[in-house]
């Protein structure tokens, strides 16, 4: 198939030259309930993100699974996954899969993590302990990951070393401060993950 004409603005090389296959890479975005996973995927996705959100009810709040004390304005919750896509380089395409944060949906994590290059664990400084489950999961399955501290308005500010110590993050794992609402901040986090994953991969 011939290459597309040069005036096709915005197209990636692998979209116009079909002799060049993109490197498709799966990335998992995990973290506690309300940590910003849906926001992160939506901030960078070049396609309309797939979201499986539903309105929260008093019944779910009564289970203790949807603790809104630190997120009083949150009215929806991811019940399956978030999905988006971003092209980071000419031939590198990342497919982003955001995991559900509530315990009752953790059974889906095994399927979402299968085949992934690495993961981003979002840490909310208002509830740092909520990301321990995601950290333990990444460690247990041997998946390279980075910790991204997502600061919210009015939340306490901590240095990277303070977060690393509080979460007992190993020295070789990158810890970054980011804003899940800002595209450039998310892109920098994803680039850090890709670099870390390739550095951690066997030759």
mmCIF file of C-alpha atoms in Angstrom:
data_model
loop_
_atom_site.group_PDB
_atom_site.id
_atom_site.type_symbol
_atom_site.label_atom_id
_atom_site.label_comp_id
_atom_site.label_asym_id
_atom_site.label_seq_id
_atom_site.Cartn_x
_atom_site.Cartn_y
_atom_site.Cartn_z
ATOM 1 C CA UNK A 1 0.000 0.000 0.000
ATOM 2 C CA UNK A 2 1.516 3.367 -0.924
ATOM 3 C CA UNK A 3 2.436 5.893 1.721
ATOM 4 C CA UNK A 4 -0.040 8.659 2.394
ATOM 5 C CA UNK A 5 0.433 12.106 0.922
ATOM 6 C CA UNK A 6 2.597 14.507 2.939
ATOM 7 C CA UNK A 7 -0.285 16.899 3.531
ATOM 8 C CA UNK A 8 -2.056 14.549 5.926
ATOM 9 C CA UNK A 9 -1.439 16.700 8.967
ATOM 10 C CA UNK A 10 -1.339 15.102 12.379
ATOM 11 C CA UNK A 11 -0.836 11.545 11.103
ATOM 12 C CA UNK A 12 1.906 9.427 12.617
ATOM 13 C CA UNK A 13 4.441 7.656 10.352
ATOM 14 C CA UNK A 14 2.956 4.255 11.156
ATOM 15 C CA UNK A 15 -0.491 5.553 10.168
ATOM 16 C CA UNK A 16 0.598 6.799 6.746
ATOM 17 C CA UNK A 17 3.390 4.360 5.875
ATOM 18 C CA UNK A 18 1.964 0.893 6.357
ATOM 19 C CA UNK A 19 5.345 -0.750 5.917
ATOM 20 C CA UNK A 20 6.244 0.601 9.370
ATOM 21 C CA UNK A 21 4.527 -1.247 12.177
ATOM 22 C CA UNK A 22 4.266 0.637 15.472
ATOM 23 C CA UNK A 23 5.549 -0.792 18.723
ATOM 24 C CA UNK A 24 2.319 -1.193 20.675
ATOM 25 C CA UNK A 25 2.879 -1.180 24.422
ATOM 26 C CA UNK A 26 0.415 -1.736 27.225
ATOM 27 C CA UNK A 27 0.652 0.432 30.352
ATOM 28 C CA UNK A 28 -1.394 -0.041 33.523
ATOM 29 C CA UNK A 29 -2.403 2.922 35.679
ATOM 30 C CA UNK A 30 -3.215 1.843 39.239
ATOM 31 C CA UNK A 31 -3.777 3.430 42.619
ATOM 32 C CA UNK A 32 -6.349 3.989 45.301
ATOM 33 C CA UNK A 33 -9.930 5.113 44.938
ATOM 34 C CA UNK A 34 -10.110 8.693 43.642
ATOM 35 C CA UNK A 35 -6.349 9.027 43.076
ATOM 36 C CA UNK A 36 -6.771 10.427 39.541
ATOM 37 C CA UNK A 37 -6.503 7.415 37.234
ATOM 38 C CA UNK A 38 -9.427 8.401 35.021
ATOM 39 C CA UNK A 39 -8.167 11.983 34.881
ATOM 40 C CA UNK A 40 -4.660 10.839 33.876
ATOM 41 C CA UNK A 41 -5.889 8.687 30.996
ATOM 42 C CA UNK A 42 -8.207 11.431 29.774
ATOM 43 C CA UNK A 43 -5.482 14.088 29.925
ATOM 44 C CA UNK A 44 -3.250 12.412 27.343
ATOM 45 C CA UNK A 45 -5.408 10.103 25.252
ATOM 46 C CA UNK A 46 -5.436 11.015 21.557
ATOM 47 C CA UNK A 47 -8.671 9.100 21.150
ATOM 48 C CA UNK A 48 -11.882 9.557 23.079
ATOM 49 C CA UNK A 49 -11.158 7.599 26.272
ATOM 50 C CA UNK A 50 -13.255 4.570 27.057
ATOM 51 C CA UNK A 51 -14.625 5.011 30.549
ATOM 52 C CA UNK A 52 -16.679 2.616 32.615
ATOM 53 C CA UNK A 53 -17.840 5.007 35.296
ATOM 54 C CA UNK A 54 -21.067 4.830 37.246
ATOM 55 C CA UNK A 55 -22.711 7.081 39.780
ATOM 56 C CA UNK A 56 -21.890 6.244 43.373
ATOM 57 C CA UNK A 57 -24.707 5.483 45.745
ATOM 58 C CA UNK A 58 -25.192 5.534 49.486
ATOM 59 C CA UNK A 59 -25.189 1.734 49.389
ATOM 60 C CA UNK A 60 -21.614 1.616 48.082
ATOM 61 C CA UNK A 61 -20.527 4.241 50.598
ATOM 62 C CA UNK A 62 -21.938 2.101 53.402
ATOM 63 C CA UNK A 63 -19.621 -0.764 52.435
ATOM 64 C CA UNK A 64 -16.577 1.344 53.342
ATOM 65 C CA UNK A 65 -15.194 0.722 49.864
ATOM 66 C CA UNK A 66 -15.958 4.247 48.629
ATOM 67 C CA UNK A 67 -14.540 6.487 51.338
ATOM 68 C CA UNK A 68 -15.418 10.044 50.328
ATOM 69 C CA UNK A 69 -13.937 11.824 53.343
ATOM 70 C CA UNK A 70 -10.942 13.028 51.304
ATOM 71 C CA UNK A 71 -12.837 13.324 47.997
ATOM 72 C CA UNK A 72 -16.219 14.882 48.852
ATOM 73 C CA UNK A 73 -16.792 16.169 45.301
ATOM 74 C CA UNK A 74 -16.390 12.765 43.638
ATOM 75 C CA UNK A 75 -19.704 11.460 42.289
ATOM 76 C CA UNK A 76 -18.649 8.705 39.861
ATOM 77 C CA UNK A 77 -16.418 5.674 40.127
ATOM 78 C CA UNK A 78 -14.652 3.387 37.630
ATOM 79 C CA UNK A 79 -16.151 -0.100 37.787
ATOM 80 C CA UNK A 80 -14.136 -1.884 35.098
ATOM 81 C CA UNK A 81 -11.342 0.145 33.513
ATOM 82 C CA UNK A 82 -10.354 3.299 31.690
ATOM 83 C CA UNK A 83 -8.759 2.965 28.273
ATOM 84 C CA UNK A 84 -6.847 5.449 26.149
ATOM 85 C CA UNK A 85 -4.034 5.684 23.601
ATOM 86 C CA UNK A 86 -1.079 8.009 23.163
ATOM 87 C CA UNK A 87 1.726 8.074 20.579
ATOM 88 C CA UNK A 88 4.948 8.984 22.388
ATOM 89 C CA UNK A 89 7.363 8.679 19.482
ATOM 90 C CA UNK A 90 7.211 8.094 15.737
ATOM 91 C CA UNK A 91 6.708 4.362 16.230
ATOM 92 C CA UNK A 92 5.874 3.975 19.929
ATOM 93 C CA UNK A 93 2.217 3.757 20.881
ATOM 94 C CA UNK A 94 1.092 3.340 24.475
ATOM 95 C CA UNK A 95 -2.252 1.796 25.319
ATOM 96 C CA UNK A 96 -3.299 2.949 28.775
ATOM 97 C CA UNK A 97 -5.463 0.813 31.030
ATOM 98 C CA UNK A 98 -6.685 2.398 34.254
ATOM 99 C CA UNK A 99 -7.629 -0.071 36.972
ATOM 100 C CA UNK A 100 -10.666 0.271 39.229
ATOM 101 C CA UNK A 101 -9.666 1.454 42.695
ATOM 102 C CA UNK A 102 -12.260 -0.200 44.920
ATOM 103 C CA UNK A 103 -11.515 -3.530 46.549
ATOM 104 C CA UNK A 104 -14.622 -5.208 45.152
ATOM 105 C CA UNK A 105 -13.240 -4.780 41.608
ATOM 106 C CA UNK A 106 -9.652 -5.923 42.281
ATOM 107 C CA UNK A 107 -10.378 -9.284 40.649
ATOM 108 C CA UNK A 108 -10.025 -7.507 37.287
ATOM 109 C CA UNK A 109 -6.414 -6.498 37.876
ATOM 110 C CA UNK A 110 -4.949 -9.812 36.717
ATOM 111 C CA UNK A 111 -6.510 -9.411 33.279
ATOM 112 C CA UNK A 112 -5.550 -5.752 32.970
ATOM 113 C CA UNK A 113 -1.913 -6.342 33.940
ATOM 114 C CA UNK A 114 -1.373 -9.322 31.639
ATOM 115 C CA UNK A 115 1.085 -8.380 28.871
ATOM 116 C CA UNK A 116 1.835 -4.907 30.231
ATOM 117 C CA UNK A 117 5.265 -3.312 29.891
ATOM 118 C CA UNK A 118 4.903 -1.514 33.218
ATOM 119 C CA UNK A 119 2.655 0.401 35.538
ATOM 120 C CA UNK A 120 2.103 3.851 37.008
ATOM 121 C CA UNK A 121 1.040 3.806 40.662
ATOM 122 C CA UNK A 122 -0.760 7.029 41.521
ATOM 123 C CA UNK A 123 -0.253 8.238 45.081
ATOM 124 C CA UNK A 124 -2.674 10.701 46.673
ATOM 125 C CA UNK A 125 -0.904 12.489 49.548
ATOM 126 C CA UNK A 126 -4.225 12.834 51.369
ATOM 127 C CA UNK A 127 -4.445 9.033 51.581
ATOM 128 C CA UNK A 128 -1.010 7.573 50.935
ATOM 129 C CA UNK A 129 -1.901 4.222 52.475
ATOM 130 C CA UNK A 130 -4.492 3.647 49.725
ATOM 131 C CA UNK A 131 -1.773 2.897 47.175
ATOM 132 C CA UNK A 132 -0.096 0.118 49.192
ATOM 133 C CA UNK A 133 -2.274 -2.485 47.494
ATOM 134 C CA UNK A 134 -1.167 -1.350 44.033
ATOM 135 C CA UNK A 135 2.481 -1.243 45.121
ATOM 136 C CA UNK A 136 2.312 -4.736 46.589
ATOM 137 C CA UNK A 137 0.595 -6.016 43.457
ATOM 138 C CA UNK A 138 3.241 -4.579 41.113
ATOM 139 C CA UNK A 139 5.999 -6.067 43.247
ATOM 140 C CA UNK A 140 4.329 -9.479 43.478
ATOM 141 C CA UNK A 141 3.928 -9.828 39.715
ATOM 142 C CA UNK A 142 7.366 -8.387 38.942
ATOM 143 C CA UNK A 143 5.995 -5.550 36.821
ATOM 144 C CA UNK A 144 8.273 -2.486 36.486
ATOM 145 C CA UNK A 145 6.522 0.595 37.831
ATOM 146 C CA UNK A 146 6.954 4.210 38.828
ATOM 147 C CA UNK A 147 5.207 6.051 41.643
ATOM 148 C CA UNK A 148 3.530 9.291 40.564
ATOM 149 C CA UNK A 149 2.520 11.624 43.393
ATOM 150 C CA UNK A 150 -0.630 13.384 42.230
ATOM 151 C CA UNK A 151 -1.082 16.544 44.299
ATOM 152 C CA UNK A 152 -4.606 17.834 44.736
ATOM 153 C CA UNK A 153 -5.725 21.356 45.593
ATOM 154 C CA UNK A 154 -5.318 21.947 49.306
ATOM 155 C CA UNK A 155 -3.361 18.735 49.892
ATOM 156 C CA UNK A 156 -0.134 18.694 51.883
ATOM 157 C CA UNK A 157 3.040 18.944 49.811
ATOM 158 C CA UNK A 158 5.745 16.376 50.388
ATOM 159 C CA UNK A 159 9.190 15.930 48.922
ATOM 160 C CA UNK A 160 9.908 12.878 46.787
ATOM 161 C CA UNK A 161 12.207 11.422 49.447
ATOM 162 C CA UNK A 162 9.460 11.767 52.063
ATOM 163 C CA UNK A 163 6.983 9.882 49.895
ATOM 164 C CA UNK A 164 9.553 7.195 49.062
ATOM 165 C CA UNK A 165 10.241 6.643 52.757
ATOM 166 C CA UNK A 166 6.569 6.666 53.762
ATOM 167 C CA UNK A 167 5.690 4.073 51.118
ATOM 168 C CA UNK A 168 8.936 2.079 51.464
ATOM 169 C CA UNK A 169 9.528 2.381 47.728
ATOM 170 C CA UNK A 170 12.800 0.674 46.667
ATOM 171 C CA UNK A 171 15.650 2.981 45.655
ATOM 172 C CA UNK A 172 15.648 1.799 42.025
ATOM 173 C CA UNK A 173 11.969 2.705 41.493
ATOM 174 C CA UNK A 174 11.407 6.270 40.202
ATOM 175 C CA UNK A 175 9.162 8.498 42.314
ATOM 176 C CA UNK A 176 7.840 11.619 40.580
ATOM 177 C CA UNK A 177 5.568 14.526 41.400
ATOM 178 C CA UNK A 178 2.975 15.150 38.720
ATOM 179 C CA UNK A 179 -0.420 16.652 37.957
ATOM 180 C CA UNK A 180 -2.830 14.167 36.377
ATOM 181 C CA UNK A 181 -4.760 17.047 34.784
ATOM 182 C CA UNK A 182 -1.796 18.360 32.770
ATOM 183 C CA UNK A 183 -0.882 16.552 29.560
ATOM 184 C CA UNK A 184 2.821 17.424 29.667
ATOM 185 C CA UNK A 185 3.096 16.252 33.270
ATOM 186 C CA UNK A 186 1.495 12.904 32.415
ATOM 187 C CA UNK A 187 3.667 12.483 29.300
ATOM 188 C CA UNK A 188 6.804 13.027 31.402
ATOM 189 C CA UNK A 189 5.594 10.355 33.817
ATOM 190 C CA UNK A 190 4.930 7.875 31.013
ATOM 191 C CA UNK A 191 8.349 8.525 29.482
ATOM 192 C CA UNK A 192 9.958 7.897 32.864
ATOM 193 C CA UNK A 193 8.085 4.598 33.113
ATOM 194 C CA UNK A 194 9.111 3.466 29.626
ATOM 195 C CA UNK A 195 12.765 4.286 30.365
ATOM 196 C CA UNK A 196 12.605 2.472 33.689
ATOM 197 C CA UNK A 197 10.896 -0.576 32.185
ATOM 198 C CA UNK A 198 13.487 -0.929 29.444
ATOM 199 C CA UNK A 199 16.332 -0.435 31.929
ATOM 200 C CA UNK A 200 14.843 -3.155 34.123
ATOM 201 C CA UNK A 201 14.287 -5.590 31.241
ATOM 202 C CA UNK A 202 16.803 -8.412 30.748
ATOM 203 C CA UNK A 203 19.094 -8.023 27.742
#
